[in-house]
Coordinates of C-alpha atoms and ligand atoms in Angstrom, one line a residue:
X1 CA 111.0 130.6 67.1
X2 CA 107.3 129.4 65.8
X3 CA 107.3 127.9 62.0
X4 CA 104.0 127.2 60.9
X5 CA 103.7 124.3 58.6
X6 CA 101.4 124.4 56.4
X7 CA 99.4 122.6 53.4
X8 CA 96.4 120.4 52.0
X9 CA 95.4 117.6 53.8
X10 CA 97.3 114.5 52.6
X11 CA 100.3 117.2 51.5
X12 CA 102.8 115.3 54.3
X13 CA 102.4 117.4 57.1
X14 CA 102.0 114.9 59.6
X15 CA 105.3 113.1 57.9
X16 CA 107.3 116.0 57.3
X17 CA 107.1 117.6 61.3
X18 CA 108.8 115.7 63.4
X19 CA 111.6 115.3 60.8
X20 CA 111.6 119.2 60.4
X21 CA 111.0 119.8 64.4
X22 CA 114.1 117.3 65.4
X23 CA 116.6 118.9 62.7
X24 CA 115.4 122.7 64.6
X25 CA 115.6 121.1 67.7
X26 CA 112.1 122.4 68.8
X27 CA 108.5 120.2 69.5
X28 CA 105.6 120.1 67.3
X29 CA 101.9 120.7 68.0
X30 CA 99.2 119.4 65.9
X31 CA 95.7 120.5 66.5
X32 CA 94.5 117.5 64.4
X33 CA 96.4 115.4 67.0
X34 CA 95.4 117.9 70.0
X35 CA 91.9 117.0 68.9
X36 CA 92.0 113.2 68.2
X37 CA 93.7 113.0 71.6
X38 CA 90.0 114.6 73.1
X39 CA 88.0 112.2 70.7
X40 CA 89.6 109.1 72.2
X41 CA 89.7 110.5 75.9
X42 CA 86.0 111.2 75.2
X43 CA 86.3 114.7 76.9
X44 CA 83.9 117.4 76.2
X45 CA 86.6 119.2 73.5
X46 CA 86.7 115.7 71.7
X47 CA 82.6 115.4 71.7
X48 CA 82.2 118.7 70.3
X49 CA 85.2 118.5 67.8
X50 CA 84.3 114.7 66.6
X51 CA 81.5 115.7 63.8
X52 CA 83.0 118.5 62.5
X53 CA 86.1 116.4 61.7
X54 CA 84.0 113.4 60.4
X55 CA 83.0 115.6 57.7
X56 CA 86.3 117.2 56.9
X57 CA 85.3 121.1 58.2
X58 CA 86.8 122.9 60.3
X59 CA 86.5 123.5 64.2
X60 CA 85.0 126.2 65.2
X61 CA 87.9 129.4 65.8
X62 CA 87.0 129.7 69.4
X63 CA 88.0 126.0 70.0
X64 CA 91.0 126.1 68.0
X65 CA 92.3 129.4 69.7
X66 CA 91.0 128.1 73.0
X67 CA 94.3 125.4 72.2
X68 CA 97.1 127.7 70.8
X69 CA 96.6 129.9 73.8
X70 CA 97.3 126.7 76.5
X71 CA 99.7 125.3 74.7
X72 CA 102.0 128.0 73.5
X73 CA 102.0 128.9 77.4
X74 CA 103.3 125.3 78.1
X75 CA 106.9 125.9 79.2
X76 CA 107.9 123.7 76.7
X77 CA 106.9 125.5 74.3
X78 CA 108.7 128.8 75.4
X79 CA 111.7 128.2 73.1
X80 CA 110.3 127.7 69.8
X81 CA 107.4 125.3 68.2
X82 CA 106.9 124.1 64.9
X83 CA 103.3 124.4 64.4
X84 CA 101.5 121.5 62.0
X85 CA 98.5 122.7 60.5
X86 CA 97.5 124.6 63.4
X87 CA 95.9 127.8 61.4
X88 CA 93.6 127.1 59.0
X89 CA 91.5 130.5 59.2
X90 CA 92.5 134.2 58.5
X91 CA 90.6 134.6 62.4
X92 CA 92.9 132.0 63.6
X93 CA 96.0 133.8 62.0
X94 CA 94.7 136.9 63.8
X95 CA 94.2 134.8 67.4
X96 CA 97.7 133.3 66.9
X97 CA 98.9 136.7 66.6
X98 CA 97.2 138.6 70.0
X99 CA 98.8 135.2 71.9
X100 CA 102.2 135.5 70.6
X101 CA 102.2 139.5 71.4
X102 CA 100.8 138.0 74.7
X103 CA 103.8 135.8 75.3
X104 CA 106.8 138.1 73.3
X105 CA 106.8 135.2 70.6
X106 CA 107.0 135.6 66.8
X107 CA 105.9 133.5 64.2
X108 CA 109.1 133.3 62.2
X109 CA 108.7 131.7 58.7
X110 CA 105.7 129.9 57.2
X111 CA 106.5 126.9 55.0
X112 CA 104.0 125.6 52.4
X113 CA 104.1 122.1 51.2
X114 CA 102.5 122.5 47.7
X115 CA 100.9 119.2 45.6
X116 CA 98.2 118.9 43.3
X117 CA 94.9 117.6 44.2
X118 CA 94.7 114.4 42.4
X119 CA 98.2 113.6 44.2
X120 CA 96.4 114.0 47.6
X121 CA 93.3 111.6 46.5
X122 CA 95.6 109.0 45.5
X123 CA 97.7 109.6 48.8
X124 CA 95.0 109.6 51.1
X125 CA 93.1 106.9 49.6
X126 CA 96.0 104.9 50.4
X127 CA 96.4 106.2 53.6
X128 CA 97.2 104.6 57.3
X129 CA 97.5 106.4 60.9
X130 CA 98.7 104.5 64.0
X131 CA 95.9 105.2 66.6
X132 CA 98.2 105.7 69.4
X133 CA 101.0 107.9 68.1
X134 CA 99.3 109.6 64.7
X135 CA 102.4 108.0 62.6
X136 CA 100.7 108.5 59.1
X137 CA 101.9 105.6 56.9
X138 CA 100.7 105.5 52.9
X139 CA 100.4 102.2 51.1
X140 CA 100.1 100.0 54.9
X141 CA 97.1 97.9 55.7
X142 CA 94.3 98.5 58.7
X143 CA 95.1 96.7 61.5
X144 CA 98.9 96.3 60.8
X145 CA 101.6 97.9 63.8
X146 CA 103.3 101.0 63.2
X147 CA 106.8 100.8 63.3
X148 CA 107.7 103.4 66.0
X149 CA 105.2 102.2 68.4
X150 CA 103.7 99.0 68.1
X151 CA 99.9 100.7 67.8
X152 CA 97.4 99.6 65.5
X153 CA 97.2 101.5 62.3
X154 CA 93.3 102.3 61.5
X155 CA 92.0 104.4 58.6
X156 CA 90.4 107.8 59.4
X157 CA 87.2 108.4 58.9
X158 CA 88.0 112.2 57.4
X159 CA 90.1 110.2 54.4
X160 CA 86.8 108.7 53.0
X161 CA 86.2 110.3 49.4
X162 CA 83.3 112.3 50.6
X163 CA 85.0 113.9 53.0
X164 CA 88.7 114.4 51.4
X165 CA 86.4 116.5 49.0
X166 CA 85.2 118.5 51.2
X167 CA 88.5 119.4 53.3
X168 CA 90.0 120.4 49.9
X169 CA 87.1 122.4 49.6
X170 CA 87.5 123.5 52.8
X171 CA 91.4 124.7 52.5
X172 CA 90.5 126.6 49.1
X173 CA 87.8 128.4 50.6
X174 CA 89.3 129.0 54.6
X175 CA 92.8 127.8 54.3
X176 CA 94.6 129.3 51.1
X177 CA 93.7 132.7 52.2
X178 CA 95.8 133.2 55.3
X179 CA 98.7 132.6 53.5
X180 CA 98.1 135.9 51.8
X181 CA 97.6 137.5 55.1
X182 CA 100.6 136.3 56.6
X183 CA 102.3 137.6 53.0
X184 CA 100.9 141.2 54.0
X185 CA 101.5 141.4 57.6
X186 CA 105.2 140.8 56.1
X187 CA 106.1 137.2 57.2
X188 CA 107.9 134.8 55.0
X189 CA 106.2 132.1 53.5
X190 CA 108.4 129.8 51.9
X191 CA 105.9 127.5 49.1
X192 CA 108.1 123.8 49.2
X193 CA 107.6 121.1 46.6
X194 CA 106.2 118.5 48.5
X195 CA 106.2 116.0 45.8
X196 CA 109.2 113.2 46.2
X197 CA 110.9 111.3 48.9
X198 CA 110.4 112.4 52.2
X199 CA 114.1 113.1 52.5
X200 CA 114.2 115.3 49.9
X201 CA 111.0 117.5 50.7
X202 CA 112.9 117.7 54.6
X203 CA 116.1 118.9 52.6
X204 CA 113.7 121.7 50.7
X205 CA 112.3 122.8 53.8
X206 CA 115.5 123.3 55.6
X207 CA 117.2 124.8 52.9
X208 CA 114.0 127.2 52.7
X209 CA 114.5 128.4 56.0
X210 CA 118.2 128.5 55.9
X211 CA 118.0 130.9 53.6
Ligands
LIG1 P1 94.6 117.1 60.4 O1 95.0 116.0 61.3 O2 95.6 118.2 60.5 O3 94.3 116.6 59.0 O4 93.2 117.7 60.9 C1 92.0 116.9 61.0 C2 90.8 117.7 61.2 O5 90.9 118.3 62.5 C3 90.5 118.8 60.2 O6 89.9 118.3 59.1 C4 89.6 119.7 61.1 O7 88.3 119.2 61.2 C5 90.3 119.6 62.5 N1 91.3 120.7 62.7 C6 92.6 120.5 62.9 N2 93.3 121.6 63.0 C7 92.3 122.6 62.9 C8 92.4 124.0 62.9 N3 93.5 124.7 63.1 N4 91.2 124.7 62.7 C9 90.0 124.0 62.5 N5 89.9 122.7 62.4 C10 91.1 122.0 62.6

């Protein structure tokens, strides 16, 4: 079973996946995180990734595919996975695709957090991330601990203004599109409300897919 989760930057991915992935009893995988993970081991993926994400685009499809393909072959993830923003282009879709007919996997649903842009500037701007463990936390300042792991919660440099901007830009132009390719190559894609408390935007999601 793979669900992709999907939605603007700042839309609660990041808060709403492990909640989602526990209650289907399957693991997440971020790219985002994937990629962070490179930037702070300082690996070759994480030195090519690292500008691209300062400015808020988008890495290139290669990279991005070069990912899905290891990971979804990970054993762990031979069950099901609940992917968190992981395709962001109509190539990626297609890539995603080839490696799931690859492996005998399906992507099952797609859910959609939907929120307004000015909600997402005021989230962001607002916004926290533990460094070791990519907790998101709104309304917490720099250099406080993050609750699940005792890490040090930083701002990133992609929630600047300039670049929240440009990643909305971004998921207009790159991102909003696949959801209309996944419409026509006849998957579900379930659009959530993903304003309110994160209980009730869990409850919306599951009761999407339960239905
Ligand atoms: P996120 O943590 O999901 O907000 O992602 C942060 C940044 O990582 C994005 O702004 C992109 O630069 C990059 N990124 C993450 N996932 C992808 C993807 N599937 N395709 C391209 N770039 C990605």
């Amino acid at each position: 079973m793979i669900i992709l989760l999907f939605g603007k930057p700042g839309a609660g991915k990041g808060t709403q996946a492990p909640l989602l992935a526990a209650a289907l009893g399957v693991p997440t995988l971020a790219t985002g995180d994937e990629l962070r993970a490179a930037i702070r081991n300082g690996t070759p993926l994480g030195l090519e990734a690292k500008s691209y994400m300062d400015r808020g685009d988008l890495v290139p499809d290669a990279v991005i595919l070069g990912i899905i393909k290891v990971a979804l072959s990970e054993p762990r993830h031979a069950r099901g996975v609940l992917l968190d923003g992981v395709v962001r282009t109509v190539a990626q879709a297609e890539g995603l695709a080839a490696v799931c007919e690859e492996l005998g996997q399906d992507v099952k649903a797609v859910l959609c957090l939907d929120i307004d842009d000015e909600e997402i500037v005021r989230r962001l701007a607002g916004r926290t991330v533990c460094e070791n463990c990519q907790t998101p936390y709104t309304g917490r300042e720099p250099g406080t601990t993050c609750d699940k792991c005792g890490g040090n919660l930083v701002r990133r440099p992609d929630d600047e203004p300039d670049a929240i901007r440009n990643r909305l830009a971004v998921y207009e132009r790159q991102t909003a599109p696949v959801l209309a390719w996944y419409r026509e190559h006849g998957t579900r894609v379930a659009i959530i409300d993903a304003v309110g408390s994160v209980r009730d935007v869990t409850a919306r999601a599951l009761g999407a897919l339960a239905t």
